Tab-separated table of C-alpha atoms in Angstrom:
chain	number	residue	atom	x	y	z
A	1	UNK	CA	57.920	-3.700	-0.008
A	2	UNK	CA	59.719	-0.400	0.751
A	3	UNK	CA	61.264	0.033	3.891
A	4	UNK	CA	61.621	-3.733	4.520
A	5	UNK	CA	65.409	-3.850	4.043
A	6	UNK	CA	64.913	-4.663	0.019
A	7	UNK	CA	67.771	-2.035	-0.427
A	8	UNK	CA	70.374	-3.835	1.934
A	9	UNK	CA	69.648	-7.225	0.549
A	10	UNK	CA	69.870	-5.992	-3.176
A	11	UNK	CA	73.332	-4.684	-2.431
A	12	UNK	CA	74.641	-7.386	-0.317
A	13	UNK	CA	73.463	-10.093	-3.182
A	14	UNK	CA	75.370	-7.663	-5.481
A	15	UNK	CA	78.550	-8.069	-3.399
A	16	UNK	CA	78.304	-11.861	-3.319
A	17	UNK	CA	78.365	-12.585	-6.981
A	18	UNK	CA	74.771	-11.161	-8.337
A	19	UNK	CA	74.864	-8.674	-10.946
A	20	UNK	CA	73.078	-5.098	-10.529
A	21	UNK	CA	71.251	-3.309	-13.662
A	22	UNK	CA	72.875	-0.156	-14.769
A	23	UNK	CA	71.465	3.342	-13.752
A	24	UNK	CA	71.064	2.769	-9.953
A	25	UNK	CA	68.550	5.270	-7.990
A	26	UNK	CA	71.344	6.599	-5.768
A	27	UNK	CA	71.394	7.605	-2.268
A	28	UNK	CA	69.369	10.283	-0.541
A	29	UNK	CA	68.327	11.699	2.901
A	30	UNK	CA	65.760	8.781	2.781
A	31	UNK	CA	68.240	5.794	2.282
A	32	UNK	CA	71.875	7.443	2.804
A	33	UNK	CA	73.282	3.730	1.395
A	34	UNK	CA	71.482	3.820	-1.865
A	35	UNK	CA	68.347	2.236	-2.944
A	36	UNK	CA	70.048	-0.203	-5.398
A	37	UNK	CA	67.203	-0.320	-7.795
A	38	UNK	CA	67.416	0.944	-11.523
A	39	UNK	CA	65.659	4.285	-12.309
A	40	UNK	CA	64.476	2.877	-15.814
A	41	UNK	CA	62.650	0.128	-14.194
A	42	UNK	CA	61.107	2.779	-11.405
A	43	UNK	CA	60.176	5.093	-14.114
A	44	UNK	CA	58.071	2.385	-15.956
A	45	UNK	CA	56.297	1.296	-12.859
A	46	UNK	CA	55.689	4.957	-11.816
A	47	UNK	CA	54.366	5.928	-15.054
A	48	UNK	CA	51.913	2.977	-15.524
A	49	UNK	CA	50.502	3.540	-12.019
A	50	UNK	CA	49.823	6.948	-12.588
A	51	UNK	CA	48.160	6.616	-15.813
A	52	UNK	CA	45.919	4.314	-13.864
A	53	UNK	CA	45.041	6.741	-10.899
A	54	UNK	CA	47.452	4.600	-8.475
A	55	UNK	CA	50.803	5.138	-6.698
A	56	UNK	CA	52.919	3.434	-4.343
A	57	UNK	CA	50.790	4.613	-1.447
A	58	UNK	CA	47.518	3.158	-2.986
A	59	UNK	CA	46.502	0.803	-0.386
A	60	UNK	CA	43.488	-0.481	-2.741
A	61	UNK	CA	43.210	-3.672	-4.645
A	62	UNK	CA	41.763	-1.805	-7.932
A	63	UNK	CA	44.381	-3.129	-10.124
A	64	UNK	CA	44.096	-6.619	-9.127
A	65	UNK	CA	40.493	-6.889	-9.439
A	66	UNK	CA	39.003	-8.831	-12.444
A	67	UNK	CA	38.768	-6.023	-15.463
A	68	UNK	CA	41.201	-3.783	-13.335
A	69	UNK	CA	43.435	-3.925	-16.417
A	70	UNK	CA	42.355	-4.574	-19.896
A	71	UNK	CA	44.347	-7.273	-21.975
A	72	UNK	CA	45.481	-4.736	-24.120
A	73	UNK	CA	46.993	-2.780	-21.368
A	74	UNK	CA	48.520	-5.761	-19.752
A	75	UNK	CA	50.079	-6.897	-23.178
A	76	UNK	CA	51.538	-3.344	-23.837
A	77	UNK	CA	53.396	-2.967	-20.501
A	78	UNK	CA	54.431	-6.358	-20.555
A	79	UNK	CA	56.399	-5.625	-23.962
A	80	UNK	CA	57.752	-2.228	-22.301
A	81	UNK	CA	59.067	-4.282	-19.421
A	82	UNK	CA	60.560	-6.942	-21.659
A	83	UNK	CA	62.170	-4.274	-23.617
A	84	UNK	CA	63.902	-2.996	-20.482
A	85	UNK	CA	64.837	-6.337	-19.489
A	86	UNK	CA	66.636	-7.078	-22.702
A	87	UNK	CA	68.975	-4.290	-21.875
A	88	UNK	CA	70.370	-5.855	-18.807
A	89	UNK	CA	73.925	-7.201	-18.771
A	90	UNK	CA	74.529	-10.649	-19.678
A	91	UNK	CA	75.275	-12.518	-16.411
A	92	UNK	CA	74.425	-16.067	-14.678
A	93	UNK	CA	72.534	-14.056	-11.919
A	94	UNK	CA	70.975	-10.643	-12.190
A	95	UNK	CA	69.151	-9.138	-9.333
A	96	UNK	CA	66.207	-6.845	-10.165
A	97	UNK	CA	64.625	-4.804	-7.005
A	98	UNK	CA	61.970	-2.216	-8.105
A	99	UNK	CA	59.807	-0.288	-6.245
A	100	UNK	CA	55.970	-1.538	-6.239
A	101	UNK	CA	56.968	-4.669	-8.295
A	102	UNK	CA	54.783	-6.731	-5.987
A	103	UNK	CA	51.873	-4.795	-7.338
A	104	UNK	CA	52.921	-5.475	-11.058
A	105	UNK	CA	54.461	-8.916	-10.384
A	106	UNK	CA	52.712	-10.906	-12.966
A	107	UNK	CA	53.634	-8.207	-15.732
A	108	UNK	CA	57.339	-8.183	-14.851
A	109	UNK	CA	57.508	-12.036	-14.408
A	110	UNK	CA	55.909	-12.655	-17.947
A	111	UNK	CA	58.278	-10.059	-19.405
A	112	UNK	CA	61.263	-11.632	-17.725
A	113	UNK	CA	59.885	-15.232	-19.247
A	114	UNK	CA	59.688	-13.541	-22.559
A	115	UNK	CA	63.037	-12.076	-22.239
A	116	UNK	CA	64.392	-15.442	-21.569
A	117	UNK	CA	65.412	-15.457	-17.697
A	118	UNK	CA	64.265	-17.890	-15.291
A	119	UNK	CA	62.792	-16.234	-12.265
A	120	UNK	CA	63.826	-16.791	-8.576
A	121	UNK	CA	62.301	-14.541	-5.742
A	122	UNK	CA	64.064	-13.171	-2.714
A	123	UNK	CA	61.078	-11.775	-0.222
A	124	UNK	CA	62.407	-9.373	2.499
A	125	UNK	CA	60.366	-9.590	5.657
A	126	UNK	CA	60.393	-6.791	8.356
A	127	UNK	CA	58.348	-6.577	11.523
A	128	UNK	CA	55.351	-4.089	10.444
A	129	UNK	CA	55.881	-1.558	13.177
A	130	UNK	CA	59.376	-1.045	11.924
A	131	UNK	CA	58.126	-0.239	8.705
A	132	UNK	CA	55.189	1.616	9.747
A	133	UNK	CA	57.664	3.920	11.906
A	134	UNK	CA	60.127	4.117	9.006
A	135	UNK	CA	57.343	5.206	6.580
A	136	UNK	CA	55.856	7.614	8.971
A	137	UNK	CA	59.473	9.407	9.517
A	138	UNK	CA	60.101	9.630	5.675
A	139	UNK	CA	56.738	10.472	4.458
A	140	UNK	CA	54.528	11.605	7.348
A	141	UNK	CA	52.197	8.917	6.716
A	142	UNK	CA	49.518	7.794	9.056
A	143	UNK	CA	49.787	4.121	10.578
A	144	UNK	CA	46.410	3.293	9.194
A	145	UNK	CA	47.861	3.943	5.664
A	146	UNK	CA	51.074	2.496	6.464
A	147	UNK	CA	49.723	-0.755	8.005
A	148	UNK	CA	47.179	-1.150	4.949
A	149	UNK	CA	50.488	-1.010	2.483
A	150	UNK	CA	52.359	-3.391	4.521
A	151	UNK	CA	49.404	-5.706	4.197
A	152	UNK	CA	49.069	-5.103	0.493
A	153	UNK	CA	52.536	-5.542	-0.434
A	154	UNK	CA	53.686	-8.240	1.754
A	155	UNK	CA	50.443	-10.323	0.678
A	156	UNK	CA	50.573	-9.518	-2.735
A	157	UNK	CA	54.413	-10.448	-3.051
A	158	UNK	CA	53.664	-14.127	-1.250
A	159	UNK	CA	50.708	-14.847	-3.530
A	160	UNK	CA	52.262	-13.781	-6.624
A	161	UNK	CA	55.434	-15.872	-5.988
A	162	UNK	CA	54.019	-18.925	-5.124
A	163	UNK	CA	54.934	-21.683	-7.504
A	164	UNK	CA	58.345	-19.894	-8.229
A	165	UNK	CA	61.873	-20.934	-6.254
A	166	UNK	CA	61.853	-18.223	-3.566
A	167	UNK	CA	63.060	-17.649	-0.267
A	168	UNK	CA	61.959	-15.447	2.516
A	169	UNK	CA	64.640	-13.254	4.504
A	170	UNK	CA	63.995	-11.691	7.801
A	171	UNK	CA	65.485	-8.051	7.735
A	172	UNK	CA	66.387	-8.546	11.640
A	173	UNK	CA	68.087	-12.213	11.025
A	174	UNK	CA	69.961	-10.823	7.847
A	175	UNK	CA	71.672	-8.024	9.899
A	176	UNK	CA	72.491	-10.117	12.749
A	177	UNK	CA	74.005	-12.712	10.482
A	178	UNK	CA	74.257	-11.930	7.030
A	179	UNK	CA	76.324	-14.795	5.891
A	180	UNK	CA	73.844	-17.561	7.215
A	181	UNK	CA	70.990	-15.763	5.125
A	182	UNK	CA	73.175	-15.496	1.984
A	183	UNK	CA	73.825	-19.608	2.218
A	184	UNK	CA	70.276	-20.064	2.901
A	185	UNK	CA	69.370	-17.933	-0.294
A	186	UNK	CA	71.895	-19.747	-2.216
A	187	UNK	CA	71.225	-23.104	-1.042
A	188	UNK	CA	67.337	-22.982	-1.546
A	189	UNK	CA	67.378	-20.830	-4.797
A	190	UNK	CA	70.344	-22.858	-6.130
A	191	UNK	CA	72.573	-19.855	-7.090
A	192	UNK	CA	76.210	-19.627	-7.162
A	193	UNK	CA	76.461	-17.069	-4.387
A	194	UNK	CA	79.344	-16.473	-2.123
A	195	UNK	CA	80.274	-14.404	0.803
A	196	UNK	CA	82.351	-12.241	-1.792
A	197	UNK	CA	84.007	-9.292	-0.241
A	198	UNK	CA	83.192	-9.707	3.143
A	199	UNK	CA	84.958	-6.730	4.409
A	200	UNK	CA	82.659	-4.414	1.949
A	201	UNK	CA	79.735	-6.400	3.075
A	202	UNK	CA	80.465	-5.522	6.983
A	203	UNK	CA	81.381	-2.090	5.962
A	204	UNK	CA	77.651	-1.738	4.163
A	205	UNK	CA	75.820	-3.309	7.005
A	206	UNK	CA	77.052	-0.756	9.749
A	207	UNK	CA	74.873	-1.067	12.804
A	208	UNK	CA	73.514	2.411	12.409
A	209	UNK	CA	71.503	1.569	9.489
A	210	UNK	CA	68.851	0.029	11.496
A	211	UNK	CA	66.772	3.036	12.602
A	212	UNK	CA	63.337	1.598	13.400
A	213	UNK	CA	63.442	-1.054	16.114
A	214	UNK	CA	60.092	-2.707	17.239
A	215	UNK	CA	59.105	-2.514	20.668
A	216	UNK	CA	55.993	-3.754	22.433
A	217	UNK	CA	53.088	-5.690	21.301
A	218	UNK	CA	52.203	-5.351	17.468
A	219	UNK	CA	49.300	-2.597	17.126
A	220	UNK	CA	46.439	-3.566	15.075
A	221	UNK	CA	44.847	-0.542	13.581
A	222	UNK	CA	41.713	-2.107	11.830
A	223	UNK	CA	39.966	-4.112	14.862
A	224	UNK	CA	41.265	-7.342	13.366
A	225	UNK	CA	44.467	-9.614	13.700
A	226	UNK	CA	45.262	-9.120	10.039
A	227	UNK	CA	49.124	-7.751	10.759
A	228	UNK	CA	49.682	-10.286	13.239
A	229	UNK	CA	48.710	-13.314	11.313
A	230	UNK	CA	50.523	-12.353	8.279
A	231	UNK	CA	53.431	-11.657	10.051
A	232	UNK	CA	53.775	-14.569	12.181
A	233	UNK	CA	53.368	-16.671	9.023
A	234	UNK	CA	56.035	-14.775	7.036
A	235	UNK	CA	58.515	-14.582	9.977
A	236	UNK	CA	58.001	-18.542	10.467
A	237	UNK	CA	58.764	-18.935	6.523
A	238	UNK	CA	61.974	-16.916	6.942
A	239	UNK	CA	63.013	-19.287	9.855
A	240	UNK	CA	62.285	-21.988	7.565
A	241	UNK	CA	59.644	-23.126	9.949
A	242	UNK	CA	56.217	-24.810	9.054
A	243	UNK	CA	53.528	-21.855	8.165
A	244	UNK	CA	49.984	-21.979	7.042
A	245	UNK	CA	49.420	-20.563	3.564
A	246	UNK	CA	45.942	-20.587	4.233
A	247	UNK	CA	46.341	-18.074	7.116
A	248	UNK	CA	47.387	-15.598	4.441
A	249	UNK	CA	44.563	-16.395	2.251
A	250	UNK	CA	42.299	-15.684	5.053
A	251	UNK	CA	43.659	-12.269	5.654
A	252	UNK	CA	43.801	-11.360	1.847
A	253	UNK	CA	40.253	-12.334	1.416
A	254	UNK	CA	39.087	-10.461	4.361
A	255	UNK	CA	41.285	-7.419	3.607
A	256	UNK	CA	39.999	-7.271	-0.062
A	257	UNK	CA	36.393	-7.527	0.886
A	258	UNK	CA	36.967	-4.784	3.472
A	259	UNK	CA	38.798	-2.556	1.206
A	260	UNK	CA	36.140	-2.880	-1.589
A	261	UNK	CA	33.306	-2.095	0.417
A	262	UNK	CA	34.747	0.621	2.319
A	263	UNK	CA	36.236	1.938	-1.108
A	264	UNK	CA	32.466	1.645	-2.868
A	265	UNK	CA	31.163	3.543	0.522
A	266	UNK	CA	33.300	6.386	0.071
A	267	UNK	CA	33.372	7.009	-3.709
A	268	UNK	CA	29.537	6.883	-3.333
A	269	UNK	CA	29.853	9.525	-0.563
A	270	UNK	CA	32.594	11.400	-2.227
A	271	UNK	CA	30.841	11.520	-5.985
A	272	UNK	CA	27.203	12.245	-7.193
A	273	UNK	CA	25.455	11.477	-4.142
A	274	UNK	CA	27.318	13.845	-1.949
A	275	UNK	CA	27.323	16.617	-4.534
A	276	UNK	CA	23.468	16.384	-4.741
A	277	UNK	CA	22.877	16.456	-1.051
A	278	UNK	CA	25.391	19.370	-0.417
A	279	UNK	CA	23.625	21.371	-3.113
A	280	UNK	CA	20.215	20.786	-1.797
A	281	UNK	CA	21.356	21.549	1.861
A	282	UNK	CA	22.695	24.864	0.974
A	283	UNK	CA	18.976	25.600	0.591
A	284	UNK	CA	17.501	23.742	3.051
A	285	UNK	CA	16.018	26.558	5.496
A	286	UNK	CA	14.010	28.410	2.843
A	287	UNK	CA	13.113	25.066	1.140
A	288	UNK	CA	11.603	23.645	4.391
A	289	UNK	CA	10.357	26.663	5.444
A	290	UNK	CA	8.271	27.112	2.011
A	291	UNK	CA	6.808	23.669	2.424
A	292	UNK	CA	5.983	24.681	6.084
A	293	UNK	CA	4.084	27.734	4.971
A	294	UNK	CA	2.430	25.683	2.068
A	295	UNK	CA	0.998	23.479	4.781
A	296	UNK	CA	-0.058	26.413	6.869
A	297	UNK	CA	2.263	25.351	9.520
A	298	UNK	CA	-0.131	22.662	10.764
A	299	UNK	CA	-0.297	18.996	11.600
A	300	UNK	CA	3.162	17.539	11.271
A	301	UNK	CA	4.288	20.753	9.645
A	302	UNK	CA	3.031	22.959	12.698
């Protein structure tokens, strides 16, 4: 997900032999070294999510629910992605990083296959508290929202890449020894990568690029252990250590059930029930006083 080191990872991969699409999202105050993602891909995703009442900051799993998207909508968007991918440079390895690709991964992967690509995934892993701090600074988002987003994007990224060649890369490990991590990626995915222009990589990965550093124990904002369990598993995967996929499945199912339940309750509150209730309460005093008068203000209406 965003703020997890995906920009740095993408740029270094490009300096080590992978080819980037054209038309990059350039540097700004939110990312002074550039995002290294194609604007055309960003436009595709943003437009699709907007049309379906969603965005990058949507913590719900509405679009992942059964019937969340129709077959026609899925096919149409997949075709648009395929048409875009067909415009990419011809190269042995092309690296594509697009914001919120995790929530639309199935359509992107189907489109890539249709365009003739073999798919491999590089998943960035970063301490949730560092991501939360980064988003809070950039977007003034609450810890509750950013924690939910960390869970949603990381859990979906892991689930949607099962069965694909993939490698997990810890952001801290990457900054500490990028050569080792590039070798891991190259070996695990059987890609022809090298350390490339080491001076350019060293200059890009300057010490001041890491603005958020985790301090203290992980804070769980939902009264659960979801963040801890998910981060523990992903971190182990990034160290090539054994980890339990079932543990992440458990977190995902609990998050999905809780998110759906609270979303339904909130939508019910904000919808017709709340409007009817608020309208009736505007006249509550004359209404109840009238009923009391009809009962002569006797008995239970005394």
